[in-house]
Short mmCIF file of C-alpha atoms and ligand atoms in Angstrom, two decimals:
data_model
loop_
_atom_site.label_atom_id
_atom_site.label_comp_id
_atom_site.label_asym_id
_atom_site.label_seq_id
_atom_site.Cartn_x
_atom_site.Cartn_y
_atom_site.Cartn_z
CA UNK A 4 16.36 28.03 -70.12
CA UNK A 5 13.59 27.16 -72.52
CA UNK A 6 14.80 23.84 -73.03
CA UNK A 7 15.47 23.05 -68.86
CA UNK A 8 11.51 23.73 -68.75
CA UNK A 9 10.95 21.51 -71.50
CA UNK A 10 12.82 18.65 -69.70
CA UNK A 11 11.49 19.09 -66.58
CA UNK A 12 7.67 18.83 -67.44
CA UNK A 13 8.55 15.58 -69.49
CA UNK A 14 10.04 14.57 -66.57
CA UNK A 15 7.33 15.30 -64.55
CA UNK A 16 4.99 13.43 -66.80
CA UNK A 17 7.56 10.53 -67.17
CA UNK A 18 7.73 9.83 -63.54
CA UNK A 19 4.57 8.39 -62.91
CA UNK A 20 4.29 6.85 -65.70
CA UNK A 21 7.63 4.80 -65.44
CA UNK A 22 6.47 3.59 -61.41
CA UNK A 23 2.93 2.31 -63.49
CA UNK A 24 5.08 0.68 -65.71
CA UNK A 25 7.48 -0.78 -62.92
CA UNK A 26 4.88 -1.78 -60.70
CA UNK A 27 2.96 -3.55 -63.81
CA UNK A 28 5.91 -5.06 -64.35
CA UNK A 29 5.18 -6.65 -61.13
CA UNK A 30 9.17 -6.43 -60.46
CA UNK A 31 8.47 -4.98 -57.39
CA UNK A 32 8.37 -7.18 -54.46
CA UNK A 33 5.16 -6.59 -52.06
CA UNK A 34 6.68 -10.15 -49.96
CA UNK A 35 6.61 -9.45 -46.20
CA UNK A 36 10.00 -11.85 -46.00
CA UNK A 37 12.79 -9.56 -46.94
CA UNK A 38 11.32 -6.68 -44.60
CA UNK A 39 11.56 -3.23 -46.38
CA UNK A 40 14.69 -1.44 -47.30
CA UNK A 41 16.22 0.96 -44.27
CA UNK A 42 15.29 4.05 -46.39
CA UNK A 43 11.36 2.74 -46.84
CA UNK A 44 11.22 1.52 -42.95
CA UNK A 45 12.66 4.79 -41.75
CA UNK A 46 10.09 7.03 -44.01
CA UNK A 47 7.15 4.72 -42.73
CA UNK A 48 7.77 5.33 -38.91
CA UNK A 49 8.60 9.08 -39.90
CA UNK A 50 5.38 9.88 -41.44
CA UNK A 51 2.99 7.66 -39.17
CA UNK A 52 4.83 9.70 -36.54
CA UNK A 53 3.80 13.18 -38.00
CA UNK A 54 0.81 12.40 -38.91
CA UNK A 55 -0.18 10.77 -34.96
CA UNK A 56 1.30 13.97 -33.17
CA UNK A 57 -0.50 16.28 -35.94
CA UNK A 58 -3.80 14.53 -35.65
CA UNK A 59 -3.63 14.69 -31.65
CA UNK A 60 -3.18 18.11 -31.72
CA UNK A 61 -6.88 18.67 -31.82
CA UNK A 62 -7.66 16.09 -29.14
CA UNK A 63 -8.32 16.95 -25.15
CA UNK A 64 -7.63 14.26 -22.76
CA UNK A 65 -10.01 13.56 -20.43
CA UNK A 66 -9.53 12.38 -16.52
CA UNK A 67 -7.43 8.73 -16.96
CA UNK A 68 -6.99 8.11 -12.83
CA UNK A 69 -10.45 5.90 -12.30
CA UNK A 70 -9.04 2.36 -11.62
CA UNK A 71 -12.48 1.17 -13.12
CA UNK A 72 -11.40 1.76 -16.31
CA UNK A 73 -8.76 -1.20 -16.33
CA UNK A 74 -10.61 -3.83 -15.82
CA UNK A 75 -12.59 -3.50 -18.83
CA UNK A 76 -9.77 -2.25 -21.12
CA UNK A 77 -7.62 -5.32 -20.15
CA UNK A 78 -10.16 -7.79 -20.71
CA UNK A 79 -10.39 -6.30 -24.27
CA UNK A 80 -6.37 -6.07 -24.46
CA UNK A 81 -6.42 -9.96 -23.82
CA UNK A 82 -9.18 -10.48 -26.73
CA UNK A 83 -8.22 -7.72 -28.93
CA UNK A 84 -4.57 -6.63 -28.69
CA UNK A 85 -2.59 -9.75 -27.41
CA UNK A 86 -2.81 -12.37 -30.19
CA UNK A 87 -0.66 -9.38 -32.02
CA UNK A 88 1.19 -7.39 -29.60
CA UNK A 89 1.59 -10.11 -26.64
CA UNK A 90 0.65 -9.38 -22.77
CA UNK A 91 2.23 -9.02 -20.01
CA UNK A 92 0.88 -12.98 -19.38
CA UNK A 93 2.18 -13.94 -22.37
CA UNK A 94 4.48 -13.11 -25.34
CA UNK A 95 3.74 -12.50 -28.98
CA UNK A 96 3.34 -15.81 -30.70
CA UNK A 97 5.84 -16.81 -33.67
CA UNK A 98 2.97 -16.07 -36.48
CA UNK A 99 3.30 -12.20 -36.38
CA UNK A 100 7.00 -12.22 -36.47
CA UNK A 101 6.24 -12.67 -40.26
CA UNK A 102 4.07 -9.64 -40.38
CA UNK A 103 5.73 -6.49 -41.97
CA UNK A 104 5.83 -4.11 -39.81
CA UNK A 105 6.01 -7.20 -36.74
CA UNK A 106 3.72 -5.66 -34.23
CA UNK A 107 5.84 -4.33 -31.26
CA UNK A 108 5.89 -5.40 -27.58
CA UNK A 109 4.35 -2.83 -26.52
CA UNK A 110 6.34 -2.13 -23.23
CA UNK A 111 9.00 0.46 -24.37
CA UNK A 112 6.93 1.80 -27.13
CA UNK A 113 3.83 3.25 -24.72
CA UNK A 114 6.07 5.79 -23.13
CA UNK A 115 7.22 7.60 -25.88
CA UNK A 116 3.57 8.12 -26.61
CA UNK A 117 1.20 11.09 -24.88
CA UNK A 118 -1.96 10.36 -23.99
CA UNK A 119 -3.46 11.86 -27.15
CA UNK A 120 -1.59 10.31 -29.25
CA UNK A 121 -2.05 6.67 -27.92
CA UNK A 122 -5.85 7.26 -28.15
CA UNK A 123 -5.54 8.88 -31.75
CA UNK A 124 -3.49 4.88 -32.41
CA UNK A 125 -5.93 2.97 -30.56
CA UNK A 126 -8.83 4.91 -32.10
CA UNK A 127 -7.99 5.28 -35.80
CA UNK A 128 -5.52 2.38 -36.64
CA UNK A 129 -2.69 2.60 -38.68
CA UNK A 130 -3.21 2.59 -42.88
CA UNK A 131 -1.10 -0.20 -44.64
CA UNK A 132 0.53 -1.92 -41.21
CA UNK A 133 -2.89 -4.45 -39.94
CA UNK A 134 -2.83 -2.81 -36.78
CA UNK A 135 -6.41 -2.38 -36.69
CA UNK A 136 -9.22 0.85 -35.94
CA UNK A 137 -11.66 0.85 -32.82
CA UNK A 138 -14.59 -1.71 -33.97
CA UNK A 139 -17.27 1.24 -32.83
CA UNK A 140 -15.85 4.95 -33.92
CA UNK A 141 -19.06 6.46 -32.17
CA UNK A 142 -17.99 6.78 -29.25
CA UNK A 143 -14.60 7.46 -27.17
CA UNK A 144 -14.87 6.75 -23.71
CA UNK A 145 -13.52 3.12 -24.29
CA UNK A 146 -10.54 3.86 -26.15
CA UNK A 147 -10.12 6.77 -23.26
CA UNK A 148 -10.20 3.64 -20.85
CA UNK A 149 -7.64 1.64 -23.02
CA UNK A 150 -4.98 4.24 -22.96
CA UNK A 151 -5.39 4.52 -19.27
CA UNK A 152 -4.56 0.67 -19.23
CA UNK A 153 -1.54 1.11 -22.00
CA UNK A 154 -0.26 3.49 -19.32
CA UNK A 155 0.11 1.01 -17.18
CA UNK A 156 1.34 -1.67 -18.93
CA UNK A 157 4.97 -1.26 -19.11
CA UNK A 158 5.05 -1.69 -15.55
CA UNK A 159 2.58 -4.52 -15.07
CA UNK A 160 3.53 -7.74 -13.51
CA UNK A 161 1.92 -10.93 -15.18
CA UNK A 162 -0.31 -11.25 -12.52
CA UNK A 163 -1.48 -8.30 -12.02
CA UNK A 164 -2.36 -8.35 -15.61
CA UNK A 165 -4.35 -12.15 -15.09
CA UNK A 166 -6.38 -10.73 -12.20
CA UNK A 167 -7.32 -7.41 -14.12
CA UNK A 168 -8.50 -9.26 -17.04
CA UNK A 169 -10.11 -12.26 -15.23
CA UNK A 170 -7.87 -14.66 -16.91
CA UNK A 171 -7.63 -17.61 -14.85
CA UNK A 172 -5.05 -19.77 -15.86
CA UNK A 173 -1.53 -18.95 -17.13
CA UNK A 174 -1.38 -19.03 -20.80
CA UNK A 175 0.77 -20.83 -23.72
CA UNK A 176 2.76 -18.38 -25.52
CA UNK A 177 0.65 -16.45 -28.01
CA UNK A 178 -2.46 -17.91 -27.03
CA UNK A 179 -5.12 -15.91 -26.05
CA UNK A 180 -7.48 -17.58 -23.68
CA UNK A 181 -10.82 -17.67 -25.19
CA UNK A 182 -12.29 -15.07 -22.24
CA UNK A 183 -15.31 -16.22 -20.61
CA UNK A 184 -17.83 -13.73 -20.62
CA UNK A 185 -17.82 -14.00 -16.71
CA UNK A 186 -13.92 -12.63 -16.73
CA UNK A 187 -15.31 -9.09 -16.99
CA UNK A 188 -19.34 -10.07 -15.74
CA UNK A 189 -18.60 -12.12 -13.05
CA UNK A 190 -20.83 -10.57 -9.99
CA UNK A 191 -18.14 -11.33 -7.62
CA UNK A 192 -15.43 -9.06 -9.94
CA UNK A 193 -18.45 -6.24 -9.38
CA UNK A 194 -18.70 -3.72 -7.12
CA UNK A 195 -20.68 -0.39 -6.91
CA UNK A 196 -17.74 1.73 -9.02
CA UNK A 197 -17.85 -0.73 -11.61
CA UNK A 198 -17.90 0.77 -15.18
CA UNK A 199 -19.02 -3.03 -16.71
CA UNK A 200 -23.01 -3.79 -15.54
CA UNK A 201 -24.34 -6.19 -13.77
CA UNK A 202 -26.51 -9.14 -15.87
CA UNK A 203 -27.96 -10.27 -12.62
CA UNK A 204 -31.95 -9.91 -12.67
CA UNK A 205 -31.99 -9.00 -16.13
CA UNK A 206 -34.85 -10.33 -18.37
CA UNK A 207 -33.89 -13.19 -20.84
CA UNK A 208 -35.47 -10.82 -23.47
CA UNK A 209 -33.50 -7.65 -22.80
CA UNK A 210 -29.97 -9.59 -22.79
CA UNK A 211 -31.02 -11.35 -25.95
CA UNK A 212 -32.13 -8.34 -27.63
CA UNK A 213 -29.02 -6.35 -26.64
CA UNK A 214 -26.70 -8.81 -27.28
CA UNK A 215 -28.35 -9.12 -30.72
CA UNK A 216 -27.73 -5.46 -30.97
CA UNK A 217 -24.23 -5.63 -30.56
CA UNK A 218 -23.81 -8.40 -33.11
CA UNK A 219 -25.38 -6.61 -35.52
CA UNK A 220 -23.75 -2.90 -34.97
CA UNK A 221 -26.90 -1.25 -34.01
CA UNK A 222 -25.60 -0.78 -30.45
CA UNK A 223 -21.85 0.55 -30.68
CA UNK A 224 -19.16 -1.04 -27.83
CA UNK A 225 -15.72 -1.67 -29.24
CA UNK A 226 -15.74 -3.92 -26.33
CA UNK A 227 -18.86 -5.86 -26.65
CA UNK A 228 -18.91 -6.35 -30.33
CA UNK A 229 -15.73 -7.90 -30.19
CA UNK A 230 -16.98 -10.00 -27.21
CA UNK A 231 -19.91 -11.35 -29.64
CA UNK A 232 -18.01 -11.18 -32.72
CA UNK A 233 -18.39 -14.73 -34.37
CA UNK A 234 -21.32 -15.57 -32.40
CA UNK A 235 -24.66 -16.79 -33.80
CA UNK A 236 -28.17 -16.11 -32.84
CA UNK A 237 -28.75 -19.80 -31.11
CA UNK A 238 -25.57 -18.93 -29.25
CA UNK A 239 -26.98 -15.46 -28.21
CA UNK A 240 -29.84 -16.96 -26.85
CA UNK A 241 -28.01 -19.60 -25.05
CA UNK A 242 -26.13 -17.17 -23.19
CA UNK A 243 -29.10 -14.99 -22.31
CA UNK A 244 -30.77 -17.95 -20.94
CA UNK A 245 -27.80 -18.44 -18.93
CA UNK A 246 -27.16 -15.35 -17.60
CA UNK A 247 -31.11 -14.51 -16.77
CA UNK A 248 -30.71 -16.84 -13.68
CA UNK A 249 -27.79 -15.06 -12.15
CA UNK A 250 -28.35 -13.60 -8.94
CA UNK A 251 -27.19 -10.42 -8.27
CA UNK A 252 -24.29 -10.76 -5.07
CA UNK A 253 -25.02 -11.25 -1.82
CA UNK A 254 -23.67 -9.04 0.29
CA UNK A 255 -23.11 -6.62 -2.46
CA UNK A 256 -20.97 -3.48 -0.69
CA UNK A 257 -22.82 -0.61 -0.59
CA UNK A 258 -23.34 1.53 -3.53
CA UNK A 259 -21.03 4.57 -3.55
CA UNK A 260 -22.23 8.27 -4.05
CA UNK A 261 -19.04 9.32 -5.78
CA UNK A 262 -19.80 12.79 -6.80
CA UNK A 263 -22.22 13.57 -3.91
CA UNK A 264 -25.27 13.29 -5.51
CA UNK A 265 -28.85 14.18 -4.10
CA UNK A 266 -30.30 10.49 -4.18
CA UNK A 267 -33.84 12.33 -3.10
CA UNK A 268 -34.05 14.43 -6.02
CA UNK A 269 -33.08 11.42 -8.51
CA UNK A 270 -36.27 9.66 -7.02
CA UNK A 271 -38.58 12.59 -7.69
CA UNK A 272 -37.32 13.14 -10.79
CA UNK A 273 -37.34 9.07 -11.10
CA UNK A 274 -41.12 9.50 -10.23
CA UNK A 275 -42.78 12.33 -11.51
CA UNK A 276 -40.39 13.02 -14.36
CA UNK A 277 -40.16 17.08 -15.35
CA UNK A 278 -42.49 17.79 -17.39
CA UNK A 279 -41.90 21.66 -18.80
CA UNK A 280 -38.51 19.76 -19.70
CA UNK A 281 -40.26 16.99 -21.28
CA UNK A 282 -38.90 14.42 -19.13
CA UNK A 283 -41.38 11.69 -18.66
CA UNK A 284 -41.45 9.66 -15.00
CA UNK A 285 -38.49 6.57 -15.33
CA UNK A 286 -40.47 4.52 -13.32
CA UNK A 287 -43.47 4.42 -16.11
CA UNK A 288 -41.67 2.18 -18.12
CA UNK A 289 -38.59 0.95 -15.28
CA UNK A 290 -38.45 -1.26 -12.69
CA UNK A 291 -42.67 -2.31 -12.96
CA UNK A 292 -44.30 -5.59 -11.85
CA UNK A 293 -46.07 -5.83 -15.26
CA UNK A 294 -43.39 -3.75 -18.07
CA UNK A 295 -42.01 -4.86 -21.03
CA UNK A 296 -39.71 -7.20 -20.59
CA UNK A 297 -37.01 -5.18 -22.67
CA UNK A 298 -37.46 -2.26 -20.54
CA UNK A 299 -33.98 -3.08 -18.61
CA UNK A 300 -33.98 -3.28 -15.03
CA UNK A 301 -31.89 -0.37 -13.40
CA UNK A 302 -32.26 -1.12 -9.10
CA UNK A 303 -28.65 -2.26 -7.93
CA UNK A 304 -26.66 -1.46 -11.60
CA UNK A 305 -23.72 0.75 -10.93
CA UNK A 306 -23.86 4.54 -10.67
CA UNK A 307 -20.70 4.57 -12.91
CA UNK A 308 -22.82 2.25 -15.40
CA UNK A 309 -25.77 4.12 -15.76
CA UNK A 310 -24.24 7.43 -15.96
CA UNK A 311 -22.64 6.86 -18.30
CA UNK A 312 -25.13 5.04 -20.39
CA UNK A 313 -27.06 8.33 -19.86
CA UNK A 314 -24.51 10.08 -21.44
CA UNK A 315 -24.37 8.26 -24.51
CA UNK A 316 -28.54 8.35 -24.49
CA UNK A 317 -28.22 11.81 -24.29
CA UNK A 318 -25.40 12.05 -27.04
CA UNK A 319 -27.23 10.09 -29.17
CA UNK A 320 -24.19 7.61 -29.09
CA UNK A 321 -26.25 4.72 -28.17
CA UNK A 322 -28.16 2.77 -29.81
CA UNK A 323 -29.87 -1.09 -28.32
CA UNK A 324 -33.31 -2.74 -28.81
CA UNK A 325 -35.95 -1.98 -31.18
CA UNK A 326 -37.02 0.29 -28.22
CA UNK A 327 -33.68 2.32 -27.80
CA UNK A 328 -35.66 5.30 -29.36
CA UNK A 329 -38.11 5.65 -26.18
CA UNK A 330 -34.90 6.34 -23.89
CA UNK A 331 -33.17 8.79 -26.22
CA UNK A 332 -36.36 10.84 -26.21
CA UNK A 333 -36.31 10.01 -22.24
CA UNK A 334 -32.69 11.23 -22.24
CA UNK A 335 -32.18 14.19 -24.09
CA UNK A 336 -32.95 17.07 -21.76
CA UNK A 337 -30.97 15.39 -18.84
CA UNK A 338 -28.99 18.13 -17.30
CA UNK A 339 -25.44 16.74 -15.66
CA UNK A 340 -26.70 16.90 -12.06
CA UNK A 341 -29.87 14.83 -13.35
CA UNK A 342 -27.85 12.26 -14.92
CA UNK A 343 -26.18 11.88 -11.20
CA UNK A 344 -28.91 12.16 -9.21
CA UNK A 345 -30.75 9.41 -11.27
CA UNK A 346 -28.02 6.92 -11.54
CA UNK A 347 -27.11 7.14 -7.61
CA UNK A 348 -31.36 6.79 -7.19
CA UNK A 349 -31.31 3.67 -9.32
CA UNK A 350 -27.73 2.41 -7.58
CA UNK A 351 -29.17 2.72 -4.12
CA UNK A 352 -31.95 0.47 -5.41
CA UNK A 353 -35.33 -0.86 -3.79
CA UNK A 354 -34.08 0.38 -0.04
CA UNK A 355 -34.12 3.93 -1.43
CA UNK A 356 -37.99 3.94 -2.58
CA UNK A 357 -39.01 3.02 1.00
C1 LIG B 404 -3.43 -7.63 -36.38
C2 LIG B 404 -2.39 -7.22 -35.46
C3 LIG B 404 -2.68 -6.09 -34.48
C4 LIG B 404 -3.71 -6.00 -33.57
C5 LIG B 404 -4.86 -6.96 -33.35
C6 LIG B 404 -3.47 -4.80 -32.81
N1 LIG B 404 -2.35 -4.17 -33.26
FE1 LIG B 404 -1.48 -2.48 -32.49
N2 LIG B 404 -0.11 -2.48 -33.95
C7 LIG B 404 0.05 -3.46 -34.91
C8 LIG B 404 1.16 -3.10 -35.77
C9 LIG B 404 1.64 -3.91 -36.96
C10 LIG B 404 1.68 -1.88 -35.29
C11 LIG B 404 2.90 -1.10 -35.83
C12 LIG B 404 2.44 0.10 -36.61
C13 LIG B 404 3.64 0.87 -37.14
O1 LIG B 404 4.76 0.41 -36.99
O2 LIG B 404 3.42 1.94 -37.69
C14 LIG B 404 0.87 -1.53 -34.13
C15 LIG B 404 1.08 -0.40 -33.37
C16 LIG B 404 0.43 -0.13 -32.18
C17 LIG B 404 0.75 0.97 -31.30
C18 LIG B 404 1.87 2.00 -31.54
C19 LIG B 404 3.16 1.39 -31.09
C20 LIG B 404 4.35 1.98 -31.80
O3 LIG B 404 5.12 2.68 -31.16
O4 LIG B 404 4.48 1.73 -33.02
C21 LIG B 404 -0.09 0.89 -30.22
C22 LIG B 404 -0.14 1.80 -29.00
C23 LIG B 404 -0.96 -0.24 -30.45
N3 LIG B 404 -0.63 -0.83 -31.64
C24 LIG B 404 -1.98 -0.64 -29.60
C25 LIG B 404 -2.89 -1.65 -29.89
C26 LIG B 404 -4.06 -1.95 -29.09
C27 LIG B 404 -4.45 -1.24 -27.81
C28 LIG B 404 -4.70 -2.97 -29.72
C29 LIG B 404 -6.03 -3.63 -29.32
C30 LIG B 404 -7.16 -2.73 -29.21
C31 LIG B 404 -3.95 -3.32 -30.90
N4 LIG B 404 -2.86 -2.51 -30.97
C32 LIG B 404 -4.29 -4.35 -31.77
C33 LIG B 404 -0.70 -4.61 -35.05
C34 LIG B 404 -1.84 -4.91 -34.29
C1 LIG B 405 -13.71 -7.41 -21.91
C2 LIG B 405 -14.85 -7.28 -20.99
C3 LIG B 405 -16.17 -7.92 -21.42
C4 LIG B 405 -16.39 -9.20 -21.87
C5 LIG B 405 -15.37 -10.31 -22.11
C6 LIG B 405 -17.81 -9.30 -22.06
N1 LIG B 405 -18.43 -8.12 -21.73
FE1 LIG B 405 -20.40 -7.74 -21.85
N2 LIG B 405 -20.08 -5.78 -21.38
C7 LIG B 405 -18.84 -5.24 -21.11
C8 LIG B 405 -18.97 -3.80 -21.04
C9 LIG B 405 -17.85 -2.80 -20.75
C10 LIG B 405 -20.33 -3.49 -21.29
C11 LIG B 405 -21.00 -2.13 -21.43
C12 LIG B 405 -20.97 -1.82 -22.92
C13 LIG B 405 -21.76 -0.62 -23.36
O1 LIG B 405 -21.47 0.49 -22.91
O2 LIG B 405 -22.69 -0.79 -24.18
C14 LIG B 405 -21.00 -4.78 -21.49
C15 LIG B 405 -22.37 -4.92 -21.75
C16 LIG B 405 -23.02 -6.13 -21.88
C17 LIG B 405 -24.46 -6.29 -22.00
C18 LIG B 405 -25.50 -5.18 -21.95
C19 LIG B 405 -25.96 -5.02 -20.52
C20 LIG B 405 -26.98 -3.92 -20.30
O3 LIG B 405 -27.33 -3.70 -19.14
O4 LIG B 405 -27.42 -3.29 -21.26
C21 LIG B 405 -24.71 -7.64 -22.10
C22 LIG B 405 -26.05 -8.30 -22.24
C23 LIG B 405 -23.41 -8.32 -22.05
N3 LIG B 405 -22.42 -7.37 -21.92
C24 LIG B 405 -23.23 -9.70 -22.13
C25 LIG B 405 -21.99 -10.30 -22.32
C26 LIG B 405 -21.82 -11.70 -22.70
C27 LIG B 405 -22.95 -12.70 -22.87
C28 LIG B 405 -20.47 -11.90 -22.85
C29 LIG B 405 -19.74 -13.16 -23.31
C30 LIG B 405 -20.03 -13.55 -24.69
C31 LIG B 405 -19.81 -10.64 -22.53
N4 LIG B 405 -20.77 -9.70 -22.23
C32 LIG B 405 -18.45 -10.45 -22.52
C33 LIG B 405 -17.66 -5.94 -20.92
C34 LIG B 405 -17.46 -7.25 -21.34
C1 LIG B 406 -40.97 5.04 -22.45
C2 LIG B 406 -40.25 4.09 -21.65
C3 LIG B 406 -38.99 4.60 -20.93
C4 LIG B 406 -38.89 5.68 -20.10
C5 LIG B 406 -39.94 6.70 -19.73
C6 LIG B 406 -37.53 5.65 -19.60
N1 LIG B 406 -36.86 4.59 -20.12
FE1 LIG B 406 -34.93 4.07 -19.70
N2 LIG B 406 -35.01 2.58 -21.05
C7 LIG B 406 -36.13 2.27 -21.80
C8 LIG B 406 -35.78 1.22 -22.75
C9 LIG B 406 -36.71 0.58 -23.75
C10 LIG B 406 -34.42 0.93 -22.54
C11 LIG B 406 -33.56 -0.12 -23.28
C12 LIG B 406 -32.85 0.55 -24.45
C13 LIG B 406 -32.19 -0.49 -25.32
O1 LIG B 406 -31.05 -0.90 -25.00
O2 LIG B 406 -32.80 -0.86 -26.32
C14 LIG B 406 -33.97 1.79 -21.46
C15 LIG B 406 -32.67 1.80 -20.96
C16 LIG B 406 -32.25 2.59 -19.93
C17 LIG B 406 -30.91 2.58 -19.37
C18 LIG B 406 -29.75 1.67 -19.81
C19 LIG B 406 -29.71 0.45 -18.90
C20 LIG B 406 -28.65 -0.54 -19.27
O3 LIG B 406 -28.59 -1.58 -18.60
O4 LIG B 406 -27.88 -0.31 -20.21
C21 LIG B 406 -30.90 3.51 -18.37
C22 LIG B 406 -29.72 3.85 -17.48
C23 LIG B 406 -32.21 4.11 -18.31
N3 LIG B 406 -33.01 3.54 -19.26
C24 LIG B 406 -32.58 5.09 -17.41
C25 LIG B 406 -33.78 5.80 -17.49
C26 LIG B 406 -34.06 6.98 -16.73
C27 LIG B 406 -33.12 7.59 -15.70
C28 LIG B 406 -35.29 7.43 -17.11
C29 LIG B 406 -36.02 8.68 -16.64
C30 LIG B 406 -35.37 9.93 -16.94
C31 LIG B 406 -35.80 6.50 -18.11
N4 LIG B 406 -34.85 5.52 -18.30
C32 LIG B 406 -37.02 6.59 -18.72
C33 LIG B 406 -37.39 2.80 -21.68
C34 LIG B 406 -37.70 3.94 -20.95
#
């Protein structure tokens, strides 16, 4: 018995040391080309399965019906997810069919996914396979609005994917079309649900600084940074200057009041601000003849929009301009029914302050 003991803590000691030896050896073969061996391949999927379904255990899934969400998550899918995983415009080009694992078409895999789990995917990544995290962990309503677009996907038609994500033209297989900013911005792709702002009317300043702020990380969008990623600073101000003469749209359609809120009480608050609260008047700094010219204009943005930029002031989950700080202070006693009576205040726009 003595001996068995013996054995097996040399063995356990042994082990280790024999895969150091073996993978110094460098007999081991970390090619892609052969693929892995059946027994490797099936352990893989096994444990990346466990671990997903354990991990979304913890995770609650919020409301995935608002239609807004898609637009947005497949104009990311097309800059972010297609070059691997192909679209429904467009399949998976030849070059990742020599990645180990390939990425999979995504159509038959989605369903076998909950909701959790897709966004506990999309959010983290997976380790040792290049399919790749969230760029912004901060926040989640994104990769929320992504798995309400994976949801869809297996029974998307390629153009009903082109005309979600603003892609105009078909595409070459495996090319990605290099998105305009205008297939998610365009003011004629806006309307008063819309969960991606408006540029229209917005200072050159503001749009520089904020687009600065995405490059550099110090406002989180998984969205936006990878809209910017690669861009310079001349190039950021090139596109501000651009986008500072757009005109917001004609004929806009009316802003909606989704959740019924009490526009009148938004413009008081708007105006005279709270003050046993500490919530100073919006229009001090907003929407003035002679503000700053980073102070963003909010008359005509989206109630969607500013919600839920309001949220994420409030959270502390967003960041911006050298000035972001003013606005979390500004934020941070919002109650709910503040944060809707504000936003569908500053939707109605001008006509409301009459
Ligand atoms: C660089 C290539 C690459 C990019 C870019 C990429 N993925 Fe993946 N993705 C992979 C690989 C490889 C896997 C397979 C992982 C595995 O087998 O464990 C995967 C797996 C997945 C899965 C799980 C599918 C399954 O059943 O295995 C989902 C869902 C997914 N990706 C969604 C996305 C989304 C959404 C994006 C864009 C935000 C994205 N991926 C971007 C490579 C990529
Ligand atoms: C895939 C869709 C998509 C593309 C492409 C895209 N954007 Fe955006 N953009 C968004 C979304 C969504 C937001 C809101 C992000 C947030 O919550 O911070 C946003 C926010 C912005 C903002 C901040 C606006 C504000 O009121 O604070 C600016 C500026 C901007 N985008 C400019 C651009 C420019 C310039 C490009 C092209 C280089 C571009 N976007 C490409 C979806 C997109
Ligand atoms: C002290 C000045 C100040 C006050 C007061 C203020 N804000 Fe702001 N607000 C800012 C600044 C500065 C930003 C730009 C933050 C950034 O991105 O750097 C901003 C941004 C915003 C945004 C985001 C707009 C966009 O396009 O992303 C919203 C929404 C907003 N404010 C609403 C409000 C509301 C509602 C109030 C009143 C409760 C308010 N603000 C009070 C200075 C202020």
């Amino acid at each position: 018995m003595f001996i068995r003991w013996r054995y097996l803590v040399a063995a356990a000691i042994a082990a280790p040391l024999l895969g150091l030896v073996l993978a110094w050896s460098g007999l081991v073969g970390i090619g892609a080309a052969s693929g892995h061996w059946p027994i490797t391949d099936w352990f893989l999927h096994w444990s990346m399965r466990s671990s997903t379904r354990t991990a979304a255990l913890g995770i609650s899934v919020p409301p995935l019906d608002n239609p807004q969400m898609l637009p947005m998550a497949a104009g990311h899918f097309e800059q972010g997810c297609a070059m691997c995983h192909g679209s429904p415009a467009a399949p998976r080009s030849a070059v990742v069919f020599g990645m180990l694992p390939v990425p999979p078409d995504l159509k038959p895999r989605v369903p076998i996914w909950s909701d959790a789990e897709l966004f506990q995917i999309v959010q983290h990544g997976v380790r040792f396979t290049g399919m790749p995290a969230w760029p912004s962990q901060q926040r989640e309503d994104e990769v929320w609005a992504m798995v309400a677009f994976l949801r869809k996907l297996p029974g998307m038609t390629a153009s009903e994917y082109r005309q979600l994500a603003g892609l105009a033209a078909p595409l070459r297989p495996g090319m990605s079309a290099a998105l305009d900013c205008n297939a998610c911005h365009a003011e004629n792709r806006l309307t008063g649900e819309s969960l991606i702002p408006s540029l229209a009317g917005q200072s050159e300043a503001y749009l520089r600084a904020s687009l600065m702020a995405y490059l550099k990380g110090e406002r989180q969008s998984g969205i936006m940074q990878t809209a910017v990623n690669g861009l310079n600073a001349n190039d950021v101000a090139g596109l501000a200057a651009r986008f500072t003469g757009e005109r917001q749209r004609a004929g806009a359609p009316a802003p909606v009041n989704p959740r019924g809120a009490d526009v009148a009480a938004g413009q008081a608050l708007a105006r005279s601000g709270r003050p046993e609260d500490r919530i100073p008047a919006c229009l001090s700094c907003h929407e003035r003849e002679d503000g700053n010219p980073l102070y963003p204009r909010l008359f005509g943005q989206s109630a969607p929009y500013l919600a839920g930029q309001l949220r994420l002031f409030r959270d502390g989950e967003r960041g911006g301009t050298r000035f972001h700080h003013l606005m979390v202070r500004a934020a941070d006693n919002l109650t709910d029914a503040d944060i809707d009576n504000l936003a569908a205040y500053f939707a109605a726009g001008r006509d409301a302050d009459r």
